[in-house]
Amino acid sequence: MTKIISNNPFYLFYFTIHELMKPFSLCLMLAFILPNYILFMIYDFELQQALPDFHQLIKEKKSIDDFGERNDYIPNIQQNLENLEIIINKNTYINPDNEINQKYCQNSQCKFLFVYSNSEPETKTNVQFINTFAHLANKLNRTLVLTNVGTSRIDSCNKFPFEFYYNIDYLKEKFPNLSLISQDNFQFWTNERIEKPNFHYLHLSSSSSTSSTSSSSNSSNDVPIVEDIQLDNDGGDINCLKNFEMNYNNFNPYQKILFRSDLLLKSSYRKNISKFLISNLKNSNSEILLIKNEINKEIFPSHNNNNNNNNTTTTTTTTTTTLSNPYSDSINHETWKINVALEPFVAIYWKMIDINDSKILLDCAKKLINTLKILKENIHYNNIYLATDYPVSLDFIQSSSSSYSFSYRQTRHYRRAIHLLNTTMTINTWYSLNAFDKIIKRKENLEEFKGKGITNILDKLVCTSSDYFITAPSECTLKSSNNFIKDIINVREKLYYDYDNQKIQNIISKW
């Protein structure tokens, strides 16, 4: 065999390489094994330093068993065993909820403020949410849950995300340090948590001075009344909270806070109750502040002197002066398209639903037509835009029959008034101008367009930006406080007086 190898150059080369690789392989193995061995020895040494001396413990235990003495050593032994358990747990257990919290809050601990139900509709709701609850979350250093919206309300039962109505960037601009999370992501967080999060339930409500004076001490000062309550788990107060996997146990605090409704307009009272809320909630360890709000006014006093009641801030361009608003880009885009299509134009707001006497609607329509004819002679306008709470198409009238308390006889008066307007002059509405044409085609979104909801916001913005704005006299509309008109007046006054916007021909007029 040796002779064959020596006579064959190939085998000789192979044999030489094979012999040379042996020491190289040995070095390679040592390069991998030796560092790991050193690391293991270092770890074992550090662990031995941290662990108690078991030989000493055994000796002490034996000494106690043999002699029944040195009872003072027993607590020390127990403590050492507890320390051993802590060391083992720290080295082997990682709480998965910390990773879940880090995923959604960028922190090992999450603290949220979730207004799951807000009773007030648009246009008050955006003022409350931004000026009250965003402000409160910011003060308490909690992440604000951006509750879903729909049918002109902020409510967890609605299906549209917060940005369907509102501009999140506007909110971030007002509160740059405020953390935000969508309702969907908040729900995912509760579902993924192994140990379900606890909460502090707050029901914010108001009462008159007479009904809130159950104790003389409370009636003589500005301190809100705090009552312990029970949450109705069969419905009612529970709303859509069943979609969120929280820890519904008897140890969560359930409270109702009553504010004096007759004092909420006073800034001094709002200042006192805002301090009360912050001081009582800032040290709460609950992971969620769960709020049901029935207050129809701002709780916090205005913290920015540049903000008016409808949450607008001013921005100046080279061509005109405009006011930004808290609404979404899609709503503002539809407003811009209508302005371009109609300008110059007159906007009419007619709230006719639930009028006391529907028989006078036809006379009101005739009076409106005469006003428009006179207006045409005095100012130059090309088009008319009608904002109304009455369904603006036959499709909506038929599908909304259950939504409005119309009898056939009442419906006849409404239809006659609208028909007279349409046959006398061209009346434009959001529907006739195909606003939100992509969204409205989906059947599941039909409810949003039955006179309330996103179209209500669009009507407000169009009326605000119109060249001339008129509304119904008291006998032709429902007599009630109308925040819709108040918001329009506030912005138009600012544009007309403070910024000299030449487009605005009047603030408001009645026909």
Coordinates of C-alpha atoms in Angstrom, one line a residue:
M1 CA 0.0 0.0 0.0
T2 CA 2.9 2.3 0.8
K3 CA 4.4 1.5 -2.5
I4 CA 1.2 2.4 -4.3
I5 CA 1.0 5.8 -2.6
S6 CA 4.6 6.6 -3.2
N7 CA 4.3 5.7 -6.9
N8 CA 1.1 7.6 -7.4
P9 CA 1.4 11.5 -7.2
F10 CA -2.3 12.0 -6.6
Y11 CA -2.5 9.8 -3.5
L12 CA 0.7 11.3 -2.2
F13 CA -0.7 14.8 -2.5
Y14 CA -4.0 13.7 -0.8
F15 CA -2.1 12.0 2.1
T16 CA 0.1 15.1 2.7
I17 CA -2.9 17.4 2.8
H18 CA -4.8 15.1 5.1
E19 CA -1.9 15.0 7.6
L20 CA -1.5 18.7 7.5
M21 CA -5.2 19.4 8.3
K22 CA -5.1 17.5 11.5
P23 CA -3.4 20.2 13.6
F24 CA -5.5 22.8 11.9
S25 CA -8.7 21.1 12.8
L26 CA -7.6 20.8 16.4
C27 CA -6.8 24.5 16.5
L28 CA -10.2 25.3 15.0
M29 CA -12.0 23.2 17.7
L30 CA -10.1 24.9 20.5
A31 CA -11.0 28.3 19.0
F32 CA -14.7 27.5 19.4
I33 CA -14.6 25.5 22.7
L34 CA -12.2 27.6 24.7
P35 CA -14.1 31.0 24.7
N36 CA -17.4 29.3 25.6
Y37 CA -15.7 27.4 28.4
I38 CA -14.3 30.6 29.8
L39 CA -17.7 32.4 29.6
F40 CA -19.3 29.5 31.4
M41 CA -16.8 29.6 34.2
I42 CA -17.3 33.3 34.6
Y43 CA -21.1 32.9 34.7
D44 CA -20.8 30.0 37.2
F45 CA -18.5 32.1 39.4
E46 CA -20.9 35.1 39.4
L47 CA -23.9 32.8 40.1
Q48 CA -22.0 31.2 43.0
Q49 CA -21.3 34.6 44.4
A50 CA -25.1 35.5 44.3
L51 CA -26.4 32.2 45.6
P52 CA -26.4 31.4 49.3
D53 CA -23.9 28.9 50.8
F54 CA -25.9 25.7 50.8
H55 CA -23.3 23.8 52.8
Q56 CA -23.6 26.4 55.5
L57 CA -27.4 26.2 55.3
I58 CA -27.3 22.4 55.7
K59 CA -25.0 22.7 58.7
E60 CA -27.3 25.3 60.3
K61 CA -30.4 23.1 59.6
K62 CA -28.6 20.0 61.1
S63 CA -27.5 22.0 64.1
I64 CA -31.1 23.1 64.7
D65 CA -32.5 19.6 64.3
D66 CA -29.8 18.1 66.6
F67 CA -29.9 20.6 69.4
G68 CA -33.2 22.5 68.9
E69 CA -31.3 25.7 69.4
R70 CA -30.3 28.8 67.4
N71 CA -33.9 29.6 66.4
D72 CA -32.8 33.0 65.4
Y73 CA -31.2 31.4 62.3
I74 CA -34.6 30.2 60.9
P75 CA -35.7 33.6 59.5
N76 CA -32.3 33.9 57.8
I77 CA -32.6 30.5 56.2
Q78 CA -36.1 31.4 54.9
Q79 CA -34.9 34.7 53.6
N80 CA -32.0 33.1 51.7
L81 CA -34.4 30.6 50.1
E82 CA -36.7 33.4 49.0
N83 CA -33.7 35.3 47.6
L84 CA -32.7 32.1 45.6
E85 CA -36.3 32.0 44.2
I86 CA -36.1 35.6 43.1
I87 CA -32.7 35.1 41.4
I88 CA -34.0 32.1 39.5
N89 CA -37.1 33.9 38.4
K90 CA -35.2 36.9 37.2
N91 CA -32.9 34.8 35.1
T92 CA -35.6 32.6 33.6
Y93 CA -38.9 34.6 33.4
I94 CA -39.8 37.5 31.1
N95 CA -43.3 39.0 31.4
P96 CA -44.9 38.8 27.9
D97 CA -47.2 41.7 28.8
N98 CA -44.2 44.0 28.9
E99 CA -43.4 43.2 25.3
I100 CA -47.0 43.8 24.3
N101 CA -47.0 47.1 26.1
Q102 CA -43.8 48.0 24.4
K103 CA -45.3 47.2 21.1
Y104 CA -48.3 49.6 21.5
C105 CA -47.0 52.2 24.0
Q106 CA -43.2 52.1 23.5
N107 CA -43.1 51.6 27.2
S108 CA -43.2 48.6 29.6
Q109 CA -46.3 50.1 31.2
C110 CA -49.3 51.5 29.3
K111 CA -51.7 54.1 30.6
F112 CA -54.6 55.1 28.5
L113 CA -57.5 57.6 28.6
F114 CA -60.5 56.2 26.7
V115 CA -63.7 58.2 26.2
Y116 CA -65.8 55.3 25.1
S117 CA -69.1 57.3 25.0
N118 CA -69.7 61.0 24.4
S119 CA -73.3 62.2 24.5
E120 CA -72.9 65.4 22.6
P121 CA -73.2 65.4 18.7
E122 CA -71.2 67.5 16.3
T123 CA -70.5 70.4 16.5
K124 CA -69.9 70.4 20.3
T125 CA -68.2 67.0 20.3
N126 CA -64.9 68.1 18.7
V127 CA -64.6 71.0 21.1
Q128 CA -65.1 68.7 24.1
F129 CA -62.8 66.0 22.8
I130 CA -59.9 68.3 21.9
N131 CA -60.2 71.0 24.6
T132 CA -61.2 68.7 27.4
F133 CA -60.1 65.1 27.0
A134 CA -57.0 65.7 24.9
H135 CA -56.0 68.3 27.5
L136 CA -56.7 66.0 30.4
A137 CA -54.8 63.1 28.9
N138 CA -51.9 65.4 28.2
K139 CA -51.9 66.7 31.9
L140 CA -52.1 63.1 33.2
N141 CA -49.4 61.8 30.9
R142 CA -51.7 59.2 29.4
T143 CA -52.1 58.0 25.9
L144 CA -55.4 59.3 24.4
V145 CA -57.5 56.7 22.6
L146 CA -58.9 58.2 19.4
T147 CA -62.5 56.9 19.7
N148 CA -64.4 55.9 16.6
V149 CA -66.9 58.3 15.0
G150 CA -70.2 58.2 13.1
T151 CA -73.6 59.8 12.8
S152 CA -72.1 63.1 14.1
R153 CA -70.9 61.5 17.4
I154 CA -67.7 60.2 19.0
D155 CA -68.6 56.7 20.4
S156 CA -66.8 53.4 20.6
C157 CA -69.9 51.7 19.0
N158 CA -69.3 53.6 15.7
K159 CA -67.4 51.9 12.9
F160 CA -65.5 54.8 11.3
P161 CA -62.0 55.7 12.6
F162 CA -61.4 59.0 14.3
E163 CA -59.7 60.5 11.2
F164 CA -62.9 60.0 9.2
Y165 CA -64.1 63.2 10.8
Y166 CA -61.0 64.9 12.3
N167 CA -57.5 65.8 11.4
I168 CA -55.0 64.0 13.7
D169 CA -52.2 66.4 12.7
Y170 CA -54.3 69.3 14.0
L171 CA -54.6 67.5 17.4
K172 CA -50.8 66.8 17.4
E173 CA -50.1 70.5 16.6
K174 CA -52.1 71.6 19.7
F175 CA -50.6 68.9 21.9
P176 CA -47.2 68.0 20.6
N177 CA -46.3 65.9 23.6
L178 CA -49.5 63.9 23.7
S179 CA -49.4 60.2 22.7
L180 CA -52.2 58.9 20.6
I181 CA -53.5 55.5 19.7
S182 CA -56.4 54.4 17.4
Q183 CA -59.4 52.6 18.9
D184 CA -58.5 49.5 16.7
N185 CA -55.0 49.4 18.1
F186 CA -56.2 49.9 21.6
Q187 CA -58.6 47.0 21.1
F188 CA -55.8 44.8 19.8
W189 CA -53.7 45.7 22.9
T190 CA -56.5 44.5 25.2
N191 CA -57.0 41.3 23.2
E192 CA -53.3 40.5 23.2
R193 CA -52.6 41.1 26.9
I194 CA -52.1 37.9 28.9
E195 CA -53.1 39.6 32.1
K196 CA -56.1 41.7 31.2
P197 CA -55.7 45.4 32.0
N198 CA -57.6 47.0 34.9
F199 CA -59.5 50.3 34.6
H200 CA -60.9 53.2 36.6
Y201 CA -64.5 53.9 35.4
L202 CA -65.7 57.5 35.4
H203 CA -69.1 58.8 34.5
L204 CA -69.0 62.5 34.1
S205 CA -72.4 64.2 34.4
S206 CA -74.0 67.4 35.5
S207 CA -76.8 68.4 37.8
S208 CA -78.6 71.6 38.7
S209 CA -77.7 73.4 41.9
T210 CA -80.9 72.3 43.6
S211 CA -80.5 68.6 42.8
S212 CA -76.8 68.5 43.6
T213 CA -77.2 69.8 47.2
S214 CA -77.6 66.5 48.9
S215 CA -75.0 67.7 51.4
S216 CA -74.8 71.3 52.6
S217 CA -71.1 71.2 52.5
N218 CA -71.0 70.5 48.8
S219 CA -73.7 73.1 47.9
S220 CA -71.7 75.8 49.4
N221 CA -68.5 75.4 47.4
D222 CA -67.3 74.4 43.9
V223 CA -66.2 70.9 44.7
P224 CA -67.9 68.2 42.4
I225 CA -69.8 65.4 44.0
V226 CA -68.2 62.0 43.6
E227 CA -70.4 58.9 44.0
D228 CA -69.6 55.2 43.9
I229 CA -71.7 53.4 41.3
Q230 CA -72.1 50.0 39.8
L231 CA -71.6 49.2 36.1
D232 CA -74.5 47.6 34.3
N233 CA -73.0 44.5 32.7
D234 CA -76.2 43.5 31.0
G235 CA -76.1 46.5 28.6
G236 CA -76.9 50.2 29.0
D237 CA -73.7 51.6 30.5
I238 CA -71.6 48.8 29.2
N239 CA -72.2 50.1 25.6
C240 CA -69.8 48.3 23.3
L241 CA -67.1 47.6 25.9
K242 CA -67.6 43.9 25.5
N243 CA -65.3 44.3 22.4
F244 CA -62.4 45.2 24.7
E245 CA -60.9 42.5 26.9
M246 CA -60.4 44.3 30.2
N247 CA -60.4 43.0 33.7
Y248 CA -64.0 43.4 34.8
N249 CA -63.7 42.6 38.5
N250 CA -65.2 44.1 41.7
F251 CA -61.9 45.8 42.6
N252 CA -62.0 48.4 39.8
P253 CA -63.3 51.8 41.0
Y254 CA -66.6 52.8 39.5
Q255 CA -67.4 56.5 40.1
K256 CA -69.8 59.1 38.9
I257 CA -68.7 62.8 39.2
L258 CA -71.4 65.4 39.2
F259 CA -70.7 69.0 38.1
R260 CA -72.8 72.0 38.7
S261 CA -74.5 72.7 35.3
D262 CA -75.4 76.3 36.4
L263 CA -71.7 77.1 37.0
L264 CA -70.1 75.4 34.0
L265 CA -70.1 78.6 32.0
K266 CA -68.0 80.3 34.6
S267 CA -64.2 80.1 34.0
S268 CA -63.4 80.2 37.7
Y269 CA -65.6 77.1 38.3
R270 CA -64.1 75.3 35.3
K271 CA -60.6 76.1 36.6
N272 CA -61.4 74.6 40.0
I273 CA -62.9 71.4 38.7
S274 CA -60.1 70.9 36.2
K275 CA -57.6 71.1 39.1
F276 CA -59.8 68.7 41.0
L277 CA -59.8 66.2 38.2
I278 CA -56.0 66.4 37.6
S279 CA -55.1 66.2 41.3
N280 CA -57.5 63.2 41.9
L281 CA -56.5 61.2 38.8
K282 CA -52.8 61.9 38.3
N283 CA -51.7 59.3 40.8
S284 CA -54.1 56.6 39.6
N285 CA -52.4 53.3 38.9
S286 CA -55.2 52.0 36.7
E287 CA -54.0 51.2 33.2
I288 CA -57.2 52.7 31.7
L289 CA -59.2 55.7 32.6
L290 CA -62.6 54.6 31.1
I291 CA -64.9 57.7 30.6
K292 CA -68.5 58.1 29.8
N293 CA -69.2 61.8 29.2
E294 CA -72.5 63.5 29.5
I295 CA -71.2 67.0 30.0
N296 CA -72.3 69.3 27.2
K297 CA -69.8 72.0 27.9
E298 CA -66.0 72.3 28.2
I299 CA -64.6 71.3 31.5
F300 CA -61.3 73.0 31.2
P301 CA -60.9 76.7 30.8
S302 CA -59.3 77.8 27.5
H303 CA -55.6 77.2 27.7
N304 CA -54.8 79.0 24.5
N305 CA -55.9 82.5 24.0
N306 CA -55.7 82.2 20.3
N307 CA -58.3 79.5 20.1
N308 CA -62.0 80.4 19.8
N309 CA -65.0 78.3 20.7
N310 CA -64.9 76.2 17.5
N311 CA -61.3 75.2 17.6
T312 CA -60.0 77.2 14.7
T313 CA -56.5 78.8 14.3
T314 CA -55.6 81.4 11.8
T315 CA -53.2 81.0 8.9
T316 CA -52.5 83.7 6.3
T317 CA -51.6 83.0 2.7
T318 CA -50.4 85.4 0.0
T319 CA -53.8 85.6 -1.7
T320 CA -56.4 85.4 1.1
T321 CA -56.9 84.9 4.8
T322 CA -58.3 81.5 5.9
L323 CA -59.0 79.6 9.1
S324 CA -57.8 76.1 9.6
N325 CA -60.2 73.7 11.3
P326 CA -60.0 70.3 13.1
Y327 CA -61.7 68.4 10.4
S328 CA -60.2 65.7 8.1
D329 CA -58.5 66.4 4.8
S330 CA -61.2 64.6 2.9
I331 CA -64.0 66.8 4.3
N332 CA -61.9 70.0 3.6
H333 CA -61.2 68.8 0.1
E334 CA -65.0 68.3 -0.6
T335 CA -65.6 71.8 0.7
W336 CA -63.0 73.2 -1.6
K337 CA -64.5 71.4 -4.6
I338 CA -68.0 72.8 -3.9
N339 CA -66.5 76.3 -3.5
V340 CA -64.8 76.1 -6.8
A341 CA -67.9 74.8 -8.5
L342 CA -70.3 77.4 -7.1
E343 CA -68.5 80.6 -6.3
P344 CA -69.8 83.2 -5.9
F345 CA -72.7 81.7 -4.2
V346 CA -75.4 82.1 -1.5
A347 CA -75.6 79.4 1.2
I348 CA -79.0 78.8 2.9
Y349 CA -79.4 76.9 6.2
W350 CA -82.9 75.6 6.9
K351 CA -83.5 73.3 9.8
M352 CA -87.0 72.1 9.2
I353 CA -87.3 68.7 10.8
D354 CA -89.6 68.6 13.9
I355 CA -90.9 72.1 13.2
N356 CA -94.0 72.8 15.3
D357 CA -96.3 73.4 12.4
S358 CA -95.3 71.8 9.1
K359 CA -98.3 73.5 7.3
I360 CA -96.4 76.8 7.1
L361 CA -93.4 75.3 5.2
L362 CA -94.8 76.2 1.8
D363 CA -95.2 79.8 2.9
C364 CA -91.7 79.8 4.2
A365 CA -90.4 78.5 0.9
K366 CA -92.3 81.3 -1.0
K367 CA -90.8 83.9 1.3
L368 CA -87.3 82.4 0.7
I369 CA -87.7 82.7 -3.0
N370 CA -88.7 86.3 -2.8
T371 CA -85.6 87.1 -0.6
L372 CA -83.3 85.4 -3.1
K373 CA -84.8 87.4 -6.0
I374 CA -84.2 90.7 -4.2
L375 CA -80.7 89.5 -3.2
K376 CA -79.9 88.8 -6.8
E377 CA -80.6 92.4 -7.7
N378 CA -78.3 93.8 -4.9
I379 CA -75.3 91.4 -4.9
H380 CA -73.8 89.3 -7.6
Y381 CA -74.0 85.5 -7.1
N382 CA -74.2 82.6 -9.5
N383 CA -75.4 79.7 -7.5
I384 CA -77.4 78.7 -4.4
Y385 CA -76.4 76.0 -1.9
L386 CA -79.0 74.5 0.5
A387 CA -77.9 73.0 3.8
T388 CA -80.8 71.3 5.5
D389 CA -81.6 68.4 7.9
Y390 CA -84.4 67.2 5.5
P391 CA -83.3 64.2 3.4
V392 CA -82.0 65.7 0.1
S393 CA -82.9 62.8 -2.2
L394 CA -85.8 60.4 -2.7
D395 CA -83.5 57.5 -1.9
F396 CA -82.8 58.9 1.5
I397 CA -86.4 59.8 2.1
Q398 CA -87.5 56.2 1.5
S399 CA -84.7 54.6 3.5
S400 CA -85.0 57.1 6.3
S401 CA -88.7 56.7 7.0
S402 CA -87.9 55.0 10.3
S403 CA -85.4 57.6 11.3
Y404 CA -87.8 60.6 11.2
S405 CA -91.2 60.9 12.9
F406 CA -93.0 61.7 9.6
S407 CA -96.6 60.9 8.9
Y408 CA -97.7 60.8 5.3
R409 CA -99.5 64.1 5.8
Q410 CA -96.4 65.8 7.3
T411 CA -94.2 64.4 4.5
R412 CA -96.5 66.1 1.9
H413 CA -95.8 69.5 3.4
Y414 CA -92.1 69.0 3.3
R415 CA -92.1 67.7 -0.2
R416 CA -94.2 70.6 -1.5
A417 CA -91.8 73.2 0.0
I418 CA -88.7 71.5 -1.5
H419 CA -90.4 71.0 -4.8
L420 CA -91.3 74.7 -5.0
L421 CA -87.7 75.7 -4.4
N422 CA -86.4 73.2 -7.1
T423 CA -88.9 74.3 -9.7
T424 CA -88.3 78.0 -9.2
M425 CA -84.5 78.0 -9.2
T426 CA -81.5 75.7 -9.2
I427 CA -80.8 74.5 -5.7
N428 CA -77.5 72.7 -5.1
T429 CA -76.9 70.3 -2.2
W430 CA -74.0 68.1 -1.3
Y431 CA -75.9 65.2 -2.9
S432 CA -76.5 67.0 -6.2
L433 CA -72.8 68.0 -6.3
N434 CA -71.8 64.3 -5.8
A435 CA -69.8 64.9 -2.6
F436 CA -68.3 61.8 -1.1
D437 CA -69.3 59.9 -4.2
K438 CA -66.9 57.0 -3.5
I439 CA -67.9 56.5 0.1
I440 CA -71.7 56.8 -0.5
K441 CA -71.8 54.0 -3.0
R442 CA -71.2 51.4 -0.3
K443 CA -74.4 50.1 1.2
E444 CA -72.8 49.7 4.7
N445 CA -72.2 53.5 4.7
L446 CA -75.7 54.6 3.8
E447 CA -76.7 55.3 7.5
E448 CA -73.9 58.0 7.7
F449 CA -75.6 60.0 4.9
K450 CA -79.2 60.2 6.3
G451 CA -79.1 63.9 7.2
K452 CA -76.6 63.5 10.0
G453 CA -72.9 62.7 10.1
I454 CA -70.2 63.7 7.8
T455 CA -72.5 65.7 5.5
N456 CA -73.5 67.8 8.5
I457 CA -69.8 68.9 8.9
L458 CA -69.5 69.5 5.2
D459 CA -72.6 71.7 5.2
K460 CA -71.2 73.8 8.0
L461 CA -67.9 74.3 6.3
V462 CA -69.6 75.3 3.0
C463 CA -71.9 77.7 4.7
T464 CA -68.9 79.2 6.6
S465 CA -67.0 79.8 3.3
S466 CA -70.0 81.1 1.3
D467 CA -70.1 84.7 -0.1
Y468 CA -73.5 85.3 1.5
F469 CA -75.2 83.3 4.3
I470 CA -78.9 83.3 5.1
T471 CA -81.0 81.2 7.5
A472 CA -84.7 80.7 8.3
P473 CA -86.7 83.1 10.5
S474 CA -87.9 81.8 13.8
E475 CA -91.4 80.8 12.6
C476 CA -89.9 78.6 9.9
T477 CA -87.5 76.5 11.9
L478 CA -87.3 74.6 15.2
K479 CA -86.8 77.0 18.1
S480 CA -83.8 75.7 19.9
S481 CA -80.2 76.6 20.6
N482 CA -78.3 75.9 17.4
N483 CA -74.5 75.3 17.7
F484 CA -74.3 74.8 14.0
I485 CA -75.2 78.4 13.3
K486 CA -73.1 79.7 16.3
D487 CA -70.0 78.0 14.8
I488 CA -70.6 79.6 11.4
I489 CA -71.1 83.0 12.9
N490 CA -68.0 82.8 15.0
V491 CA -65.8 82.0 12.0
R492 CA -67.4 84.4 9.6
E493 CA -67.1 87.3 12.1
K494 CA -63.4 86.5 12.5
L495 CA -62.9 86.4 8.7
Y496 CA -64.9 89.6 8.1
Y497 CA -63.7 91.8 11.0
D498 CA -60.3 90.6 12.0
Y499 CA -58.9 89.4 8.6
D500 CA -60.8 91.5 6.1
N501 CA -61.6 88.6 3.9
Q502 CA -63.2 90.2 0.8
K503 CA -65.2 87.1 -0.1
I504 CA -67.4 87.4 3.0
Q505 CA -70.3 89.8 2.1
N506 CA -72.2 89.4 5.4
I507 CA -72.1 87.5 8.6
I508 CA -75.7 86.1 8.7
S509 CA -79.1 87.3 7.5
K510 CA -82.7 85.9 7.7
W511 CA -85.2 85.7 4.9

